[in-house]
Amino acid sequence: MHALCLLVFLAATAMHGTEAVEYTVTNNALTTPGGVRFRDEIGAEYAKQTLDSATQFIWNVFQQNSPADRKNVQKVSLFVDDMDGVAYTSNDEIHLSARYVKDYNEDLKREITGVLYHEMTHVWQWNGNDQAPGGLIEVSKWVCGTTEHTDEERLQRPILCSATWEDR
């Protein structure tokens, strides 16, 4: 009986796919002050939890209720790098600037949470095979400011990103 249940489960999983996304965090800047600050004040576990929370939120906002509605992304990797800027996303890789982490003078956890939500939006949004207008792709500027409230509040009243975010 157990073998039959296992076979049914495996067949259902193969037919429908899984919703699990793997998240990895690699700190390539541990020898820099920003890499150390990321490790000590943010950490890989918090970053992974934030990436997952952002994924769930974005799927909800984009009304991507089933795997068939979503981009086929199995793994999202976050890299903390010694680089200029704040962060950028290329396909399913997010690169966060250790220099930005080092120099940020306010609530770092809140800021990095917003940055990760913003970058995760780029991972999950469709881009029309690179033909969509840039303004459409930058819906992530709206998402970056939505991390302060409950899901219900976020959907009812989006929080706009700060001017400093817009300028980055």
PDB file of C-alpha atoms in Angstrom:
ATOM      1  CA  MET A   1       0.000   0.000   0.000  1.00  0.00           C
ATOM      2  CA  HIS A   2       2.809   2.420   0.874  1.00  0.00           C
ATOM      3  CA  ALA A   3       4.518   1.711  -2.435  1.00  0.00           C
ATOM      4  CA  LEU A   4       1.304   2.535  -4.321  1.00  0.00           C
ATOM      5  CA  CYS A   5       0.919   5.819  -2.425  1.00  0.00           C
ATOM      6  CA  LEU A   6       4.529   6.716  -3.194  1.00  0.00           C
ATOM      7  CA  LEU A   7       4.035   5.979  -6.896  1.00  0.00           C
ATOM      8  CA  VAL A   8       0.871   8.107  -7.021  1.00  0.00           C
ATOM      9  CA  PHE A   9       2.702  10.963  -5.269  1.00  0.00           C
ATOM     10  CA  LEU A  10       5.683  10.754  -7.619  1.00  0.00           C
ATOM     11  CA  ALA A  11       3.440  10.667 -10.679  1.00  0.00           C
ATOM     12  CA  ALA A  12       1.444  13.674  -9.490  1.00  0.00           C
ATOM     13  CA  THR A  13       4.635  15.609  -8.789  1.00  0.00           C
ATOM     14  CA  ALA A  14       6.036  14.803 -12.222  1.00  0.00           C
ATOM     15  CA  MET A  15       2.812  15.835 -13.961  1.00  0.00           C
ATOM     16  CA  HIS A  16       2.278  19.097 -12.096  1.00  0.00           C
ATOM     17  CA  GLY A  17       5.811  20.104 -11.143  1.00  0.00           C
ATOM     18  CA  THR A  18       6.736  21.421  -7.759  1.00  0.00           C
ATOM     19  CA  GLU A  19       6.463  24.921  -6.428  1.00  0.00           C
ATOM     20  CA  ALA A  20       9.694  24.700  -4.471  1.00  0.00           C
ATOM     21  CA  VAL A  21      12.369  27.169  -5.425  1.00  0.00           C
ATOM     22  CA  GLU A  22      15.901  26.707  -4.155  1.00  0.00           C
ATOM     23  CA  TYR A  23      17.630  29.812  -2.793  1.00  0.00           C
ATOM     24  CA  THR A  24      21.383  30.119  -2.393  1.00  0.00           C
ATOM     25  CA  VAL A  25      23.472  32.906  -0.909  1.00  0.00           C
ATOM     26  CA  THR A  26      27.167  33.254  -1.690  1.00  0.00           C
ATOM     27  CA  ASN A  27      29.151  36.006  -0.032  1.00  0.00           C
ATOM     28  CA  ASN A  28      32.083  36.631  -2.380  1.00  0.00           C
ATOM     29  CA  ALA A  29      33.114  39.695  -0.369  1.00  0.00           C
ATOM     30  CA  LEU A  30      33.902  38.253   3.058  1.00  0.00           C
ATOM     31  CA  THR A  31      37.297  39.954   3.007  1.00  0.00           C
ATOM     32  CA  THR A  32      35.665  43.393   2.694  1.00  0.00           C
ATOM     33  CA  PRO A  33      33.904  45.466   5.391  1.00  0.00           C
ATOM     34  CA  GLY A  34      30.610  45.244   3.459  1.00  0.00           C
ATOM     35  CA  GLY A  35      30.822  41.471   3.125  1.00  0.00           C
ATOM     36  CA  VAL A  36      31.481  41.152   6.850  1.00  0.00           C
ATOM     37  CA  ARG A  37      28.595  43.516   7.632  1.00  0.00           C
ATOM     38  CA  PHE A  38      26.269  41.489   5.400  1.00  0.00           C
ATOM     39  CA  ARG A  39      27.293  38.301   7.197  1.00  0.00           C
ATOM     40  CA  ASP A  40      26.887  39.834  10.666  1.00  0.00           C
ATOM     41  CA  GLU A  41      23.772  41.991  10.224  1.00  0.00           C
ATOM     42  CA  ILE A  42      21.821  40.217   7.480  1.00  0.00           C
ATOM     43  CA  GLY A  43      23.127  36.672   7.134  1.00  0.00           C
ATOM     44  CA  ALA A  44      22.441  33.959   4.617  1.00  0.00           C
ATOM     45  CA  GLU A  45      19.408  32.512   6.423  1.00  0.00           C
ATOM     46  CA  TYR A  46      17.611  35.847   6.664  1.00  0.00           C
ATOM     47  CA  ALA A  47      18.424  36.560   3.018  1.00  0.00           C
ATOM     48  CA  LYS A  48      16.984  33.179   1.945  1.00  0.00           C
ATOM     49  CA  GLN A  49      13.831  33.759   4.010  1.00  0.00           C
ATOM     50  CA  THR A  50      13.456  37.192   2.423  1.00  0.00           C
ATOM     51  CA  LEU A  51      13.905  35.792  -1.091  1.00  0.00           C
ATOM     52  CA  ASP A  52      11.185  33.226  -0.378  1.00  0.00           C
ATOM     53  CA  SER A  53       8.829  35.805   1.168  1.00  0.00           C
ATOM     54  CA  ALA A  54       9.394  38.069  -1.814  1.00  0.00           C
ATOM     55  CA  THR A  55       8.638  35.200  -4.188  1.00  0.00           C
ATOM     56  CA  GLN A  56       5.327  34.427  -2.453  1.00  0.00           C
ATOM     57  CA  PHE A  57       4.371  38.105  -2.398  1.00  0.00           C
ATOM     58  CA  ILE A  58       5.271  38.675  -6.061  1.00  0.00           C
ATOM     59  CA  TRP A  59       3.364  35.582  -7.193  1.00  0.00           C
ATOM     60  CA  ASN A  60       0.355  36.993  -5.323  1.00  0.00           C
ATOM     61  CA  VAL A  61       0.699  40.505  -6.793  1.00  0.00           C
ATOM     62  CA  PHE A  62       1.226  39.156 -10.319  1.00  0.00           C
ATOM     63  CA  GLN A  63      -1.662  36.699  -9.768  1.00  0.00           C
ATOM     64  CA  GLN A  64       0.613  33.807 -10.679  1.00  0.00           C
ATOM     65  CA  ASN A  65      -1.474  31.278  -8.787  1.00  0.00           C
ATOM     66  CA  SER A  66      -0.130  28.120 -10.372  1.00  0.00           C
ATOM     67  CA  PRO A  67       3.245  26.986 -11.697  1.00  0.00           C
ATOM     68  CA  ALA A  68       1.864  27.268 -15.242  1.00  0.00           C
ATOM     69  CA  ASP A  69       1.443  31.051 -14.684  1.00  0.00           C
ATOM     70  CA  ARG A  70       5.060  31.596 -13.605  1.00  0.00           C
ATOM     71  CA  LYS A  71       8.435  31.736 -15.198  1.00  0.00           C
ATOM     72  CA  ASN A  72      10.186  28.394 -14.859  1.00  0.00           C
ATOM     73  CA  VAL A  73      12.818  29.294 -12.274  1.00  0.00           C
ATOM     74  CA  GLN A  74      14.066  26.433 -10.137  1.00  0.00           C
ATOM     75  CA  LYS A  75      16.837  28.243  -8.292  1.00  0.00           C
ATOM     76  CA  VAL A  76      17.600  31.855  -7.394  1.00  0.00           C
ATOM     77  CA  SER A  77      21.137  32.734  -6.356  1.00  0.00           C
ATOM     78  CA  LEU A  78      22.138  35.813  -4.382  1.00  0.00           C
ATOM     79  CA  PHE A  79      25.767  36.898  -4.620  1.00  0.00           C
ATOM     80  CA  VAL A  80      27.300  39.543  -2.389  1.00  0.00           C
ATOM     81  CA  ASP A  81      30.053  41.058  -4.530  1.00  0.00           C
ATOM     82  CA  ASP A  82      32.675  43.760  -4.124  1.00  0.00           C
ATOM     83  CA  MET A  83      31.225  46.101  -6.763  1.00  0.00           C
ATOM     84  CA  ASP A  84      29.835  49.594  -7.282  1.00  0.00           C
ATOM     85  CA  GLY A  85      26.114  50.376  -7.325  1.00  0.00           C
ATOM     86  CA  VAL A  86      23.395  48.761  -5.232  1.00  0.00           C
ATOM     87  CA  ALA A  87      22.300  45.539  -6.936  1.00  0.00           C
ATOM     88  CA  TYR A  88      21.357  44.074 -10.279  1.00  0.00           C
ATOM     89  CA  THR A  89      19.604  40.972 -11.537  1.00  0.00           C
ATOM     90  CA  SER A  90      20.530  38.830 -14.493  1.00  0.00           C
ATOM     91  CA  ASN A  91      18.094  35.985 -15.134  1.00  0.00           C
ATOM     92  CA  ASP A  92      17.959  34.083 -11.826  1.00  0.00           C
ATOM     93  CA  GLU A  93      21.030  35.668 -10.231  1.00  0.00           C
ATOM     94  CA  ILE A  94      20.952  38.689  -7.942  1.00  0.00           C
ATOM     95  CA  HIS A  95      24.189  40.561  -7.293  1.00  0.00           C
ATOM     96  CA  LEU A  96      24.291  42.804  -4.213  1.00  0.00           C
ATOM     97  CA  SER A  97      27.033  45.380  -3.672  1.00  0.00           C
ATOM     98  CA  ALA A  98      29.095  44.844  -0.524  1.00  0.00           C
ATOM     99  CA  ARG A  99      30.248  48.456  -0.897  1.00  0.00           C
ATOM    100  CA  TYR A 100      26.638  49.629  -0.666  1.00  0.00           C
ATOM    101  CA  VAL A 101      26.080  47.426   2.398  1.00  0.00           C
ATOM    102  CA  LYS A 102      29.203  48.898   4.026  1.00  0.00           C
ATOM    103  CA  ASP A 103      28.213  52.517   3.374  1.00  0.00           C
ATOM    104  CA  TYR A 104      24.493  52.337   4.205  1.00  0.00           C
ATOM    105  CA  ASN A 105      23.906  54.386   7.377  1.00  0.00           C
ATOM    106  CA  GLU A 106      20.269  53.718   8.268  1.00  0.00           C
ATOM    107  CA  ASP A 107      18.330  50.505   9.027  1.00  0.00           C
ATOM    108  CA  LEU A 108      20.349  48.032   6.953  1.00  0.00           C
ATOM    109  CA  LYS A 109      17.994  45.074   7.361  1.00  0.00           C
ATOM    110  CA  ARG A 110      15.019  47.121   6.184  1.00  0.00           C
ATOM    111  CA  GLU A 111      16.992  48.467   3.216  1.00  0.00           C
ATOM    112  CA  ILE A 112      18.308  45.094   2.086  1.00  0.00           C
ATOM    113  CA  THR A 113      14.821  43.601   2.441  1.00  0.00           C
ATOM    114  CA  GLY A 114      13.532  46.273   0.033  1.00  0.00           C
ATOM    115  CA  VAL A 115      16.432  45.730  -2.354  1.00  0.00           C
ATOM    116  CA  LEU A 116      15.821  41.965  -2.397  1.00  0.00           C
ATOM    117  CA  TYR A 117      12.074  42.395  -3.023  1.00  0.00           C
ATOM    118  CA  HIS A 118      12.905  44.776  -5.874  1.00  0.00           C
ATOM    119  CA  GLU A 119      15.425  42.411  -7.442  1.00  0.00           C
ATOM    120  CA  MET A 120      13.188  39.347  -6.974  1.00  0.00           C
ATOM    121  CA  THR A 121      10.523  41.173  -8.967  1.00  0.00           C
ATOM    122  CA  HIS A 122      12.952  41.222 -11.887  1.00  0.00           C
ATOM    123  CA  VAL A 123      13.430  37.461 -11.486  1.00  0.00           C
ATOM    124  CA  TRP A 124       9.689  36.684 -11.628  1.00  0.00           C
ATOM    125  CA  GLN A 125       8.221  39.247 -13.986  1.00  0.00           C
ATOM    126  CA  TRP A 126       7.803  38.430 -17.637  1.00  0.00           C
ATOM    127  CA  ASN A 127       9.629  40.756 -20.012  1.00  0.00           C
ATOM    128  CA  GLY A 128       8.081  39.914 -23.387  1.00  0.00           C
ATOM    129  CA  ASN A 129      11.231  38.151 -24.588  1.00  0.00           C
ATOM    130  CA  ASP A 130      13.166  41.384 -23.957  1.00  0.00           C
ATOM    131  CA  GLN A 131      10.657  43.392 -26.042  1.00  0.00           C
ATOM    132  CA  ALA A 132       8.668  44.995 -23.198  1.00  0.00           C
ATOM    133  CA  PRO A 133       9.119  48.749 -22.577  1.00  0.00           C
ATOM    134  CA  GLY A 134      11.557  49.604 -19.783  1.00  0.00           C
ATOM    135  CA  GLY A 135       8.858  51.306 -17.707  1.00  0.00           C
ATOM    136  CA  LEU A 136       6.884  48.095 -17.599  1.00  0.00           C
ATOM    137  CA  ILE A 137       9.922  46.176 -16.417  1.00  0.00           C
ATOM    138  CA  GLU A 138      10.456  48.686 -13.616  1.00  0.00           C
ATOM    139  CA  VAL A 139       7.251  47.663 -11.820  1.00  0.00           C
ATOM    140  CA  SER A 140       9.830  46.467  -9.298  1.00  0.00           C
ATOM    141  CA  LYS A 141      10.181  50.071  -8.088  1.00  0.00           C
ATOM    142  CA  TRP A 142       6.675  49.744  -6.693  1.00  0.00           C
ATOM    143  CA  VAL A 143       7.393  46.379  -5.096  1.00  0.00           C
ATOM    144  CA  CYS A 144      10.533  47.559  -3.286  1.00  0.00           C
ATOM    145  CA  GLY A 145       8.523  49.760  -0.976  1.00  0.00           C
ATOM    146  CA  THR A 146       5.845  47.274  -0.024  1.00  0.00           C
ATOM    147  CA  THR A 147       7.724  45.289   2.598  1.00  0.00           C
ATOM    148  CA  GLU A 148       6.679  47.328   5.633  1.00  0.00           C
ATOM    149  CA  HIS A 149       3.044  46.248   5.906  1.00  0.00           C
ATOM    150  CA  THR A 150       0.873  43.170   6.023  1.00  0.00           C
ATOM    151  CA  ASP A 151      -0.051  41.520   2.735  1.00  0.00           C
ATOM    152  CA  GLU A 152      -3.549  43.045   2.866  1.00  0.00           C
ATOM    153  CA  GLU A 153      -2.204  46.554   3.448  1.00  0.00           C
ATOM    154  CA  ARG A 154       0.371  46.149   0.664  1.00  0.00           C
ATOM    155  CA  LEU A 155      -2.261  45.282  -1.888  1.00  0.00           C
ATOM    156  CA  GLN A 156      -4.586  48.086  -0.805  1.00  0.00           C
ATOM    157  CA  ARG A 157      -2.058  50.898  -0.535  1.00  0.00           C
ATOM    158  CA  PRO A 158       1.346  50.509  -2.156  1.00  0.00           C
ATOM    159  CA  ILE A 159       4.166  52.441  -0.565  1.00  0.00           C
ATOM    160  CA  LEU A 160       6.206  54.309  -3.121  1.00  0.00           C
ATOM    161  CA  CYS A 161       9.944  53.922  -3.101  1.00  0.00           C
ATOM    162  CA  SER A 162      11.960  56.710  -1.610  1.00  0.00           C
ATOM    163  CA  ALA A 163      13.623  59.316  -3.795  1.00  0.00           C
ATOM    164  CA  THR A 164      16.998  57.839  -2.939  1.00  0.00           C
ATOM    165  CA  TRP A 165      15.828  54.454  -4.245  1.00  0.00           C
ATOM    166  CA  GLU A 166      14.605  56.067  -7.448  1.00  0.00           C
ATOM    167  CA  ASP A 167      17.984  57.715  -7.930  1.00  0.00           C
ATOM    168  CA  ARG A 168      20.018  54.520  -7.644  1.00  0.00           C
TER     169      ARG A 168
END
